Amino acid sequence: MIPFLPALGPSGCRDVYRGLTNSTFGIETGMDLLSGTYIFAVLLACVVFQSGAQEKNYTVREEMPENVLIGDLLKDLNLSLIPDKSLTTPMQFKLVYKTGDVPLIRIEEGTGEIFTTGARIDREKLCAGIVLDARCFYEVEVAVLPDEIFRLVKIRFLIEDINDNAPLFPTTVINISIPENSAINSRYSLPAAIDPDIGINGVQNYQLIKSQNIFGLDVIETPEGDKMPQLIVQKELDREEKDTYVMKVKVEDGGFPQRSSTAILQVSVADTNDNHPIFIEKEIEVSIPENAPIGSSVTQLHATDADIGENARIHFYFSNLVSNIAKRLFHLNTTTGLITVKEPLDREESPSHKLLVLATDGGSTPARATVLVNVTDINDNVPSIDIRYIVNPTNGTVLLSENAPLNTKIALITVMDKDSEHNGRVTCFTDHEVPFRLRPVFSNQFLLETAAFLDFESTREYAIKLLAADAGKPPLNQSSMLLIKVKDENDNAPVFTQSFISLSVPENNSPGAQLTKISATDADSGQNAEISYMLGFDAPPEFNLDQRTGILTAVKKLDREKQEKYYFTVLAQDNGIPPLMSNATVFVTVLDQNDNSPIFTHNEYNFYVPESLPKHGTVGLITVTDPDYGENSAVTLSILDVNDQFTIDPQSGVIRPNISFDRERQESYTFYVKAEDGGRVSRSSTARVTINVVDVNDNKPIFIDPPSNYSFEWVLPSTNPGTVVFKVVAIDDDIGMNAEVLYSIVGGNTKGLFMIEQTSGNITLKEKCMVSDLGLHRVIVKANDLGQPDSLFNVVNVNFFINESVPNATLIYELVRRSIDAPANQNTETTSASSPTTDYVKIMVAIVAGTITVVLVIFITAVVRCRQPPHLKASQKNKQNSEWVTPNPENRQMIMMKKKKKKKKKHPPKNLLLNFVTIEEAKPDDGENERNSVTLDLPIELEEQTMGKYNWGTTPTTFKPDSPDLARHYKSASPQPAFQIQPETPLNSKHHIIQELPLDNTFVGCDSISKCSSSSSDPYSVSECSYPVTTFKAPVSVHIRPTEPRTSTIEICSEI
């Protein structure tokens, strides 16, 4: 009887196992099958409870790269809940596999993480004999150690298909024959393409390329799910017109990325056959033993055809969807339809075969029949013993420590039989008593583990014979040997003679220099006492420790500046298994040497100082470092060569000037600084220093164009508004913002005809010229720089002559002089120039009237002065506030200026500038070279503008000696010849009365507190004064009085 088991525990399962083992051989042949099944279930439950066996499923895509994480057994099996403190050794995961096998996965022993390996995962190769739509699995076993939590986990990996195969036609050229009387929309089957992939990655679509609209393509799906292409006739065929059509058929799968292939389709047009073969049985299932001899009949197919003659001759053939294995194992008689065994069958290789047979009479649509061949099993396979080591073997032998605890897992024994049912049921056992046992974990797997403590001194080696036998009739068996060697243990670690080693080494040592010898001892003997020395993981690469002798050397030249102290660990390890190790600390101090020169922070220093920097001010700081230590790093600075212009502080590196800077004289200074350390053998280095002088706004703009106040520009009356009529150009000797010049109109331009562009200096015509605008116009332009904090400026007169032509340049110059003599707000800018004849008449009348007036004025003045002295005294008293500046004797100029505050109401100005010009006229017929002298006294009131001294060395004026006559640059329409006026040069015509004005062409502003200076040696220069200078505003009256025959004197006066 079968004993009743109320509960299962470790001891209970062991007793049940023994009882069932003893009673199994006593069971009668006629025992109830239900009772046997119950016994097997009870045994399986015992195995599961006893061994802690588990199963886990994962899904893996094929062709995955190496080191891809698949799963985590620690988390998936909830092993993380097991406390680590209760375990004698850390938890380990061991992959159990057969020696020589290349596993497709690997497991991290410490974490239980499952990763892919470099082995290729190819679903089509792993499951080559499985039906296309079946699932593919890969199985491994994993042992969870130590024994306190031991589990054997069977892991099943479902291999997911990826699109790694392209669908292919059976041949690259497909030949098909179609009768010429085929009706439109007739369909003809084409060979289907084969794709080893499954599902969406399999064949999904067919396309017809270059069909010429004669044929179309359709895809039908068979009951088995296969997609079959069919060629559709879309137009009537005529074999006599064309008997062959060549096209391409393309097949595509549905994977990503999509794969495809093509084949050439050659359609031959032939006569038609209108009756198709018909199978009597369309689906046939047969069984055949796997030991059936070659030539054995499998089944006979029957098909009929209503046609006669050649159209009724039926041809049988396998469809291209039949697997290559089936085509290799079975033969189909193309005439009779008999299927026979072609090669020996093996149920273990493929238990069933699906044969798709087509029958055709030459027509377009063959008949179909499906034959399913089931191969039945016979006991023709001996059991196999698969040993997968948990303890890694060495040369096929397991080395096991004599300290191994009980139940130490050594290997997983898997017994398999390719046969099925009873023929594949296998048992496993050992042939004699050993301190090891086989503990079942699954139906066909056993764990080999220690059953007693091992003793190296009593038995050093075990040869275990494993036996496996199946339940077939007759039974088949197999045996295998497993060698286990017991090894001795190492239990003493080496001990250093000094646990802390301190030493000093000078830097720049020779590579390979010996520093010290380190030694340690070991209480063990033999190989376990042999000591090897090594550096710890924290040891720098500059040191090396001889593994055998323990001599510590410096393999590289030490540099104190890079690292002064080294702390690292040295290790002593014996040769025991497992090796034992101890450590000691080494402290190395590197001593300094003077091996570094001082280092400047820059190879070249550039300092920028304003030119206003005073003597002994601070230019900049030179910073020098020396990586050495102590006196070797004490640096002293000095300037190379003899340089009295600058000094440098030897310690701080501060550079100071001994000179005053002037950027216009010298923009930069360059010298070299030397840095020298205080080593016993000193080292030095140099750096280049460049001091750049930064500009200060100390130069005023100077006008280049126009060249003087007395030049003019000709403007046509027809000039359009907005036209540039002249460009004022001024330069500034400064740089940067101090040299940028802005222009503006500050005087003249009474009619507002002109405007100036602020930055370019372009003067443009603002309005259209009218008839009343003809004549000379005067514009006073101011140029000021953008210097900071105070900008400087100059002014210049720009004269425009608006007329259709330039009749006489000399005459225009005289008009320019008159316009300058006149006040800036007086309408002197509209002097008519419409007719040269009218101008001459006006000039002659003016000269005659002026001469008469001057004579009368002189006469009256002489009478008044002679007869009324008190009045003269009163006149002089009224001028007591005026300052008279004695003119230079060479140019005979006398300037009187007076400065008062300007009031809001207009009143006669009180500033006065008098120029006395003597014009001597020599008569050509005077044989005695006698001269008539005319003297003009011109009182001129100036507009409040600041006048500056002009540098004759840079810009010439019309009235400076040896200066060019600008009148020569213009074509004169006047009959009078052009002439040049020099100071004190007699005029060639009595009609010209010339007044010499200040000869500068610029007016430079200066501070109101500045003093006048008249130290210029140039007779044509004007003093630079601090008071404002005004332009001419008072009308000039000319009086002519007769004089002696040789000399005429004209005196022009104006009242204040």
JSON list of N, CA and C in Angstrom, two decimals, residues 491-542:
[
{"chain": "A", "resi": 491, "resn": "ASP", "atom": "N", "xyz": [46.17, 29.27, 7.10]},
{"chain": "A", "resi": 491, "resn": "ASP", "atom": "CA", "xyz": [45.48, 29.99, 8.17]},
{"chain": "A", "resi": 491, "resn": "ASP", "atom": "C", "xyz": [46.35, 31.00, 8.88]},
{"chain": "A", "resi": 492, "resn": "ASN", "atom": "N", "xyz": [47.52, 31.37, 8.37]},
{"chain": "A", "resi": 492, "resn": "ASN", "atom": "CA", "xyz": [48.38, 32.38, 8.99]},
{"chain": "A", "resi": 492, "resn": "ASN", "atom": "C", "xyz": [48.77, 33.42, 7.95]},
{"chain": "A", "resi": 493, "resn": "ALA", "atom": "N", "xyz": [48.61, 34.68, 8.35]},
{"chain": "A", "resi": 493, "resn": "ALA", "atom": "CA", "xyz": [48.95, 35.79, 7.45]},
{"chain": "A", "resi": 493, "resn": "ALA", "atom": "C", "xyz": [50.37, 36.27, 7.75]},
{"chain": "A", "resi": 494, "resn": "PRO", "atom": "N", "xyz": [51.10, 36.86, 6.75]},
{"chain": "A", "resi": 494, "resn": "PRO", "atom": "CA", "xyz": [52.43, 37.42, 6.99]},
{"chain": "A", "resi": 494, "resn": "PRO", "atom": "C", "xyz": [52.36, 38.59, 7.97]},
{"chain": "A", "resi": 495, "resn": "VAL", "atom": "N", "xyz": [53.53, 38.87, 8.67]},
{"chain": "A", "resi": 495, "resn": "VAL", "atom": "CA", "xyz": [53.63, 39.95, 9.65]},
{"chain": "A", "resi": 495, "resn": "VAL", "atom": "C", "xyz": [54.86, 40.79, 9.30]},
{"chain": "A", "resi": 496, "resn": "PHE", "atom": "N", "xyz": [54.67, 42.14, 9.16]},
{"chain": "A", "resi": 496, "resn": "PHE", "atom": "CA", "xyz": [55.78, 43.05, 8.86]},
{"chain": "A", "resi": 496, "resn": "PHE", "atom": "C", "xyz": [56.62, 43.27, 10.12]},
{"chain": "A", "resi": 497, "resn": "THR", "atom": "N", "xyz": [57.95, 43.44, 9.93]},
{"chain": "A", "resi": 497, "resn": "THR", "atom": "CA", "xyz": [58.83, 43.77, 11.05]},
{"chain": "A", "resi": 497, "resn": "THR", "atom": "C", "xyz": [58.58, 45.20, 11.53]},
{"chain": "A", "resi": 498, "resn": "GLN", "atom": "N", "xyz": [58.14, 46.13, 10.64]},
{"chain": "A", "resi": 498, "resn": "GLN", "atom": "CA", "xyz": [57.77, 47.51, 10.99]},
{"chain": "A", "resi": 498, "resn": "GLN", "atom": "C", "xyz": [56.43, 47.80, 10.32]},
{"chain": "A", "resi": 499, "resn": "SER", "atom": "N", "xyz": [55.50, 48.24, 11.13]},
{"chain": "A", "resi": 499, "resn": "SER", "atom": "CA", "xyz": [54.18, 48.56, 10.56]},
{"chain": "A", "resi": 499, "resn": "SER", "atom": "C", "xyz": [54.15, 49.96, 9.96]},
{"chain": "A", "resi": 500, "resn": "PHE", "atom": "N", "xyz": [55.14, 50.86, 10.38]},
{"chain": "A", "resi": 500, "resn": "PHE", "atom": "CA", "xyz": [55.21, 52.22, 9.82]},
{"chain": "A", "resi": 500, "resn": "PHE", "atom": "C", "xyz": [56.67, 52.49, 9.44]},
{"chain": "A", "resi": 501, "resn": "ILE", "atom": "N", "xyz": [56.90, 52.81, 8.17]},
{"chain": "A", "resi": 501, "resn": "ILE", "atom": "CA", "xyz": [58.24, 52.99, 7.63]},
{"chain": "A", "resi": 501, "resn": "ILE", "atom": "C", "xyz": [58.36, 54.42, 7.14]},
{"chain": "A", "resi": 502, "resn": "SER", "atom": "N", "xyz": [59.32, 55.20, 7.71]},
{"chain": "A", "resi": 502, "resn": "SER", "atom": "CA", "xyz": [59.52, 56.60, 7.32]},
{"chain": "A", "resi": 502, "resn": "SER", "atom": "C", "xyz": [60.92, 56.78, 6.78]},
{"chain": "A", "resi": 503, "resn": "LEU", "atom": "N", "xyz": [61.06, 57.52, 5.63]},
{"chain": "A", "resi": 503, "resn": "LEU", "atom": "CA", "xyz": [62.36, 57.76, 5.04]},
{"chain": "A", "resi": 503, "resn": "LEU", "atom": "C", "xyz": [62.34, 59.06, 4.27]},
{"chain": "A", "resi": 504, "resn": "SER", "atom": "N", "xyz": [63.54, 59.68, 4.08]},
{"chain": "A", "resi": 504, "resn": "SER", "atom": "CA", "xyz": [63.70, 60.94, 3.35]},
{"chain": "A", "resi": 504, "resn": "SER", "atom": "C", "xyz": [64.57, 60.70, 2.14]},
{"chain": "A", "resi": 505, "resn": "VAL", "atom": "N", "xyz": [64.19, 61.35, 1.01]},
{"chain": "A", "resi": 505, "resn": "VAL", "atom": "CA", "xyz": [64.90, 61.16, -0.27]},
{"chain": "A", "resi": 505, "resn": "VAL", "atom": "C", "xyz": [65.08, 62.52, -0.91]},
{"chain": "A", "resi": 506, "resn": "PRO", "atom": "N", "xyz": [66.32, 62.89, -1.33]},
{"chain": "A", "resi": 506, "resn": "PRO", "atom": "CA", "xyz": [66.49, 64.16, -2.07]},
{"chain": "A", "resi": 506, "resn": "PRO", "atom": "C", "xyz": [65.86, 64.04, -3.45]},
{"chain": "A", "resi": 507, "resn": "GLU", "atom": "N", "xyz": [65.31, 65.15, -3.93]},
{"chain": "A", "resi": 507, "resn": "GLU", "atom": "CA", "xyz": [64.70, 65.14, -5.26]},
{"chain": "A", "resi": 507, "resn": "GLU", "atom": "C", "xyz": [65.77, 65.02, -6.34]},
{"chain": "A", "resi": 508, "resn": "ASN", "atom": "N", "xyz": [65.33, 64.80, -7.56]},
{"chain": "A", "resi": 508, "resn": "ASN", "atom": "CA", "xyz": [66.21, 64.63, -8.73]},
{"chain": "A", "resi": 508, "resn": "ASN", "atom": "C", "xyz": [67.10, 63.39, -8.57]},
{"chain": "A", "resi": 509, "resn": "ASN", "atom": "N", "xyz": [66.57, 62.38, -7.92]},
{"chain": "A", "resi": 509, "resn": "ASN", "atom": "CA", "xyz": [67.32, 61.15, -7.74]},
{"chain": "A", "resi": 509, "resn": "ASN", "atom": "C", "xyz": [67.45, 60.43, -9.07]},
{"chain": "A", "resi": 510, "resn": "SER", "atom": "N", "xyz": [68.37, 59.49, -9.13]},
{"chain": "A", "resi": 510, "resn": "SER", "atom": "CA", "xyz": [68.53, 58.66, -10.33]},
{"chain": "A", "resi": 510, "resn": "SER", "atom": "C", "xyz": [67.43, 57.60, -10.35]},
{"chain": "A", "resi": 511, "resn": "PRO", "atom": "N", "xyz": [66.76, 57.41, -11.48]},
{"chain": "A", "resi": 511, "resn": "PRO", "atom": "CA", "xyz": [65.72, 56.37, -11.55]},
{"chain": "A", "resi": 511, "resn": "PRO", "atom": "C", "xyz": [66.29, 55.00, -11.20]},
{"chain": "A", "resi": 512, "resn": "GLY", "atom": "N", "xyz": [65.59, 54.26, -10.36]},
{"chain": "A", "resi": 512, "resn": "GLY", "atom": "CA", "xyz": [66.03, 52.94, -9.94]},
{"chain": "A", "resi": 512, "resn": "GLY", "atom": "C", "xyz": [66.83, 52.95, -8.65]},
{"chain": "A", "resi": 513, "resn": "ALA", "atom": "N", "xyz": [66.99, 54.12, -8.04]},
{"chain": "A", "resi": 513, "resn": "ALA", "atom": "CA", "xyz": [67.76, 54.20, -6.79]},
{"chain": "A", "resi": 513, "resn": "ALA", "atom": "C", "xyz": [67.05, 53.44, -5.67]},
{"chain": "A", "resi": 514, "resn": "GLN", "atom": "N", "xyz": [67.82, 52.66, -4.91]},
{"chain": "A", "resi": 514, "resn": "GLN", "atom": "CA", "xyz": [67.26, 51.88, -3.80]},
{"chain": "A", "resi": 514, "resn": "GLN", "atom": "C", "xyz": [66.99, 52.78, -2.61]},
{"chain": "A", "resi": 515, "resn": "LEU", "atom": "N", "xyz": [65.78, 52.67, -2.05]},
{"chain": "A", "resi": 515, "resn": "LEU", "atom": "CA", "xyz": [65.40, 53.51, -0.92]},
{"chain": "A", "resi": 515, "resn": "LEU", "atom": "C", "xyz": [65.51, 52.74, 0.41]},
{"chain": "A", "resi": 516, "resn": "THR", "atom": "N", "xyz": [64.94, 51.56, 0.49]},
{"chain": "A", "resi": 516, "resn": "THR", "atom": "CA", "xyz": [64.98, 50.75, 1.71]},
{"chain": "A", "resi": 516, "resn": "THR", "atom": "C", "xyz": [64.55, 49.33, 1.37]},
{"chain": "A", "resi": 517, "resn": "LYS", "atom": "N", "xyz": [64.73, 48.41, 2.34]},
{"chain": "A", "resi": 517, "resn": "LYS", "atom": "CA", "xyz": [64.29, 47.04, 2.17]},
{"chain": "A", "resi": 517, "resn": "LYS", "atom": "C", "xyz": [63.22, 46.74, 3.20]},
{"chain": "A", "resi": 518, "resn": "ILE", "atom": "N", "xyz": [62.09, 46.20, 2.70]},
{"chain": "A", "resi": 518, "resn": "ILE", "atom": "CA", "xyz": [60.95, 45.88, 3.55]},
{"chain": "A", "resi": 518, "resn": "ILE", "atom": "C", "xyz": [60.90, 44.37, 3.74]},
{"chain": "A", "resi": 519, "resn": "SER", "atom": "N", "xyz": [60.66, 43.92, 4.97]},
{"chain": "A", "resi": 519, "resn": "SER", "atom": "CA", "xyz": [60.64, 42.47, 5.25]},
{"chain": "A", "resi": 519, "resn": "SER", "atom": "C", "xyz": [59.44, 42.12, 6.11]},
{"chain": "A", "resi": 520, "resn": "ALA", "atom": "N", "xyz": [58.99, 40.84, 5.96]},
{"chain": "A", "resi": 520, "resn": "ALA", "atom": "CA", "xyz": [57.88, 40.29, 6.73]},
{"chain": "A", "resi": 520, "resn": "ALA", "atom": "C", "xyz": [58.10, 38.80, 6.92]},
{"chain": "A", "resi": 521, "resn": "THR", "atom": "N", "xyz": [57.45, 38.20, 7.92]},
{"chain": "A", "resi": 521, "resn": "THR", "atom": "CA", "xyz": [57.57, 36.77, 8.21]},
{"chain": "A", "resi": 521, "resn": "THR", "atom": "C", "xyz": [56.19, 36.15, 8.22]},
{"chain": "A", "resi": 522, "resn": "ASP", "atom": "N", "xyz": [56.16, 34.78, 8.03]},
{"chain": "A", "resi": 522, "resn": "ASP", "atom": "CA", "xyz": [54.90, 34.03, 8.00]},
{"chain": "A", "resi": 522, "resn": "ASP", "atom": "C", "xyz": [55.09, 32.77, 8.84]},
{"chain": "A", "resi": 523, "resn": "ALA", "atom": "N", "xyz": [54.15, 32.51, 9.75]},
{"chain": "A", "resi": 523, "resn": "ALA", "atom": "CA", "xyz": [54.25, 31.35, 10.64]},
{"chain": "A", "resi": 523, "resn": "ALA", "atom": "C", "xyz": [53.94, 30.05, 9.94]},
{"chain": "A", "resi": 524, "resn": "ASP", "atom": "N", "xyz": [53.33, 30.09, 8.74]},
{"chain": "A", "resi": 524, "resn": "ASP", "atom": "CA", "xyz": [53.04, 28.86, 8.02]},
{"chain": "A", "resi": 524, "resn": "ASP", "atom": "C", "xyz": [54.32, 28.28, 7.45]},
{"chain": "A", "resi": 525, "resn": "SER", "atom": "N", "xyz": [54.19, 27.10, 6.83]},
{"chain": "A", "resi": 525, "resn": "SER", "atom": "CA", "xyz": [55.33, 26.42, 6.23]},
{"chain": "A", "resi": 525, "resn": "SER", "atom": "C", "xyz": [55.02, 26.05, 4.80]},
{"chain": "A", "resi": 526, "resn": "GLY", "atom": "N", "xyz": [56.08, 25.72, 4.09]},
{"chain": "A", "resi": 526, "resn": "GLY", "atom": "CA", "xyz": [55.89, 25.31, 2.71]},
{"chain": "A", "resi": 526, "resn": "GLY", "atom": "C", "xyz": [55.43, 26.47, 1.83]},
{"chain": "A", "resi": 527, "resn": "GLN", "atom": "N", "xyz": [54.58, 26.13, 0.88]},
{"chain": "A", "resi": 527, "resn": "GLN", "atom": "CA", "xyz": [54.08, 27.16, -0.04]},
{"chain": "A", "resi": 527, "resn": "GLN", "atom": "C", "xyz": [53.29, 28.22, 0.68]},
{"chain": "A", "resi": 528, "resn": "ASN", "atom": "N", "xyz": [52.60, 27.87, 1.73]},
{"chain": "A", "resi": 528, "resn": "ASN", "atom": "CA", "xyz": [51.81, 28.85, 2.48]},
{"chain": "A", "resi": 528, "resn": "ASN", "atom": "C", "xyz": [52.68, 29.87, 3.19]},
{"chain": "A", "resi": 529, "resn": "ALA", "atom": "N", "xyz": [53.99, 29.58, 3.34]},
{"chain": "A", "resi": 529, "resn": "ALA", "atom": "CA", "xyz": [54.90, 30.51, 4.02]},
{"chain": "A", "resi": 529, "resn": "ALA", "atom": "C", "xyz": [55.70, 31.34, 3.03]},
{"chain": "A", "resi": 530, "resn": "GLU", "atom": "N", "xyz": [55.59, 31.09, 1.76]},
{"chain": "A", "resi": 530, "resn": "GLU", "atom": "CA", "xyz": [56.32, 31.89, 0.77]},
{"chain": "A", "resi": 530, "resn": "GLU", "atom": "C", "xyz": [55.63, 33.25, 0.63]},
{"chain": "A", "resi": 531, "resn": "ILE", "atom": "N", "xyz": [56.42, 34.33, 0.79]},
{"chain": "A", "resi": 531, "resn": "ILE", "atom": "CA", "xyz": [55.86, 35.69, 0.85]},
{"chain": "A", "resi": 531, "resn": "ILE", "atom": "C", "xyz": [56.21, 36.44, -0.42]},
{"chain": "A", "resi": 532, "resn": "SER", "atom": "N", "xyz": [55.22, 37.14, -0.93]},
{"chain": "A", "resi": 532, "resn": "SER", "atom": "CA", "xyz": [55.40, 38.05, -2.08]},
{"chain": "A", "resi": 532, "resn": "SER", "atom": "C", "xyz": [55.04, 39.46, -1.63]},
{"chain": "A", "resi": 533, "resn": "TYR", "atom": "N", "xyz": [55.89, 40.43, -2.05]},
{"chain": "A", "resi": 533, "resn": "TYR", "atom": "CA", "xyz": [55.68, 41.83, -1.67]},
{"chain": "A", "resi": 533, "resn": "TYR", "atom": "C", "xyz": [55.08, 42.58, -2.85]},
{"chain": "A", "resi": 534, "resn": "MET", "atom": "N", "xyz": [54.22, 43.52, -2.54]},
{"chain": "A", "resi": 534, "resn": "MET", "atom": "CA", "xyz": [53.60, 44.32, -3.60]},
{"chain": "A", "resi": 534, "resn": "MET", "atom": "C", "xyz": [53.15, 45.65, -3.02]},
{"chain": "A", "resi": 535, "resn": "LEU", "atom": "N", "xyz": [53.00, 46.61, -3.92]},
{"chain": "A", "resi": 535, "resn": "LEU", "atom": "CA", "xyz": [52.51, 47.93, -3.53]},
{"chain": "A", "resi": 535, "resn": "LEU", "atom": "C", "xyz": [51.00, 47.93, -3.44]},
{"chain": "A", "resi": 536, "resn": "GLY", "atom": "N", "xyz": [50.47, 48.75, -2.54]},
{"chain": "A", "resi": 536, "resn": "GLY", "atom": "CA", "xyz": [49.02, 48.86, -2.41]},
{"chain": "A", "resi": 536, "resn": "GLY", "atom": "C", "xyz": [48.42, 49.65, -3.56]},
{"chain": "A", "resi": 537, "resn": "PHE", "atom": "N", "xyz": [47.09, 49.66, -3.62]},
{"chain": "A", "resi": 537, "resn": "PHE", "atom": "CA", "xyz": [46.40, 50.38, -4.69]},
{"chain": "A", "resi": 537, "resn": "PHE", "atom": "C", "xyz": [46.64, 51.88, -4.61]},
{"chain": "A", "resi": 538, "resn": "ASP", "atom": "N", "xyz": [46.98, 52.39, -3.43]},
{"chain": "A", "resi": 538, "resn": "ASP", "atom": "CA", "xyz": [47.20, 53.82, -3.28]},
{"chain": "A", "resi": 538, "resn": "ASP", "atom": "C", "xyz": [48.63, 54.23, -3.56]},
{"chain": "A", "resi": 539, "resn": "ALA", "atom": "N", "xyz": [49.50, 53.30, -3.95]},
{"chain": "A", "resi": 539, "resn": "ALA", "atom": "CA", "xyz": [50.91, 53.62, -4.19]},
{"chain": "A", "resi": 539, "resn": "ALA", "atom": "C", "xyz": [51.05, 54.40, -5.49]},
{"chain": "A", "resi": 540, "resn": "PRO", "atom": "N", "xyz": [51.86, 55.47, -5.48]},
{"chain": "A", "resi": 540, "resn": "PRO", "atom": "CA", "xyz": [52.06, 56.25, -6.72]},
{"chain": "A", "resi": 540, "resn": "PRO", "atom": "C", "xyz": [52.96, 55.49, -7.69]},
{"chain": "A", "resi": 541, "resn": "PRO", "atom": "N", "xyz": [52.92, 55.87, -8.97]},
{"chain": "A", "resi": 541, "resn": "PRO", "atom": "CA", "xyz": [53.74, 55.15, -9.97]},
{"chain": "A", "resi": 541, "resn": "PRO", "atom": "C", "xyz": [55.22, 55.45, -9.86]},
{"chain": "A", "resi": 542, "resn": "GLU", "atom": "N", "xyz": [55.62, 56.39, -8.99]},
{"chain": "A", "resi": 542, "resn": "GLU", "atom": "CA", "xyz": [57.05, 56.72, -8.88]},
{"chain": "A", "resi": 542, "resn": "GLU", "atom": "C", "xyz": [57.85, 55.64, -8.16]}
]
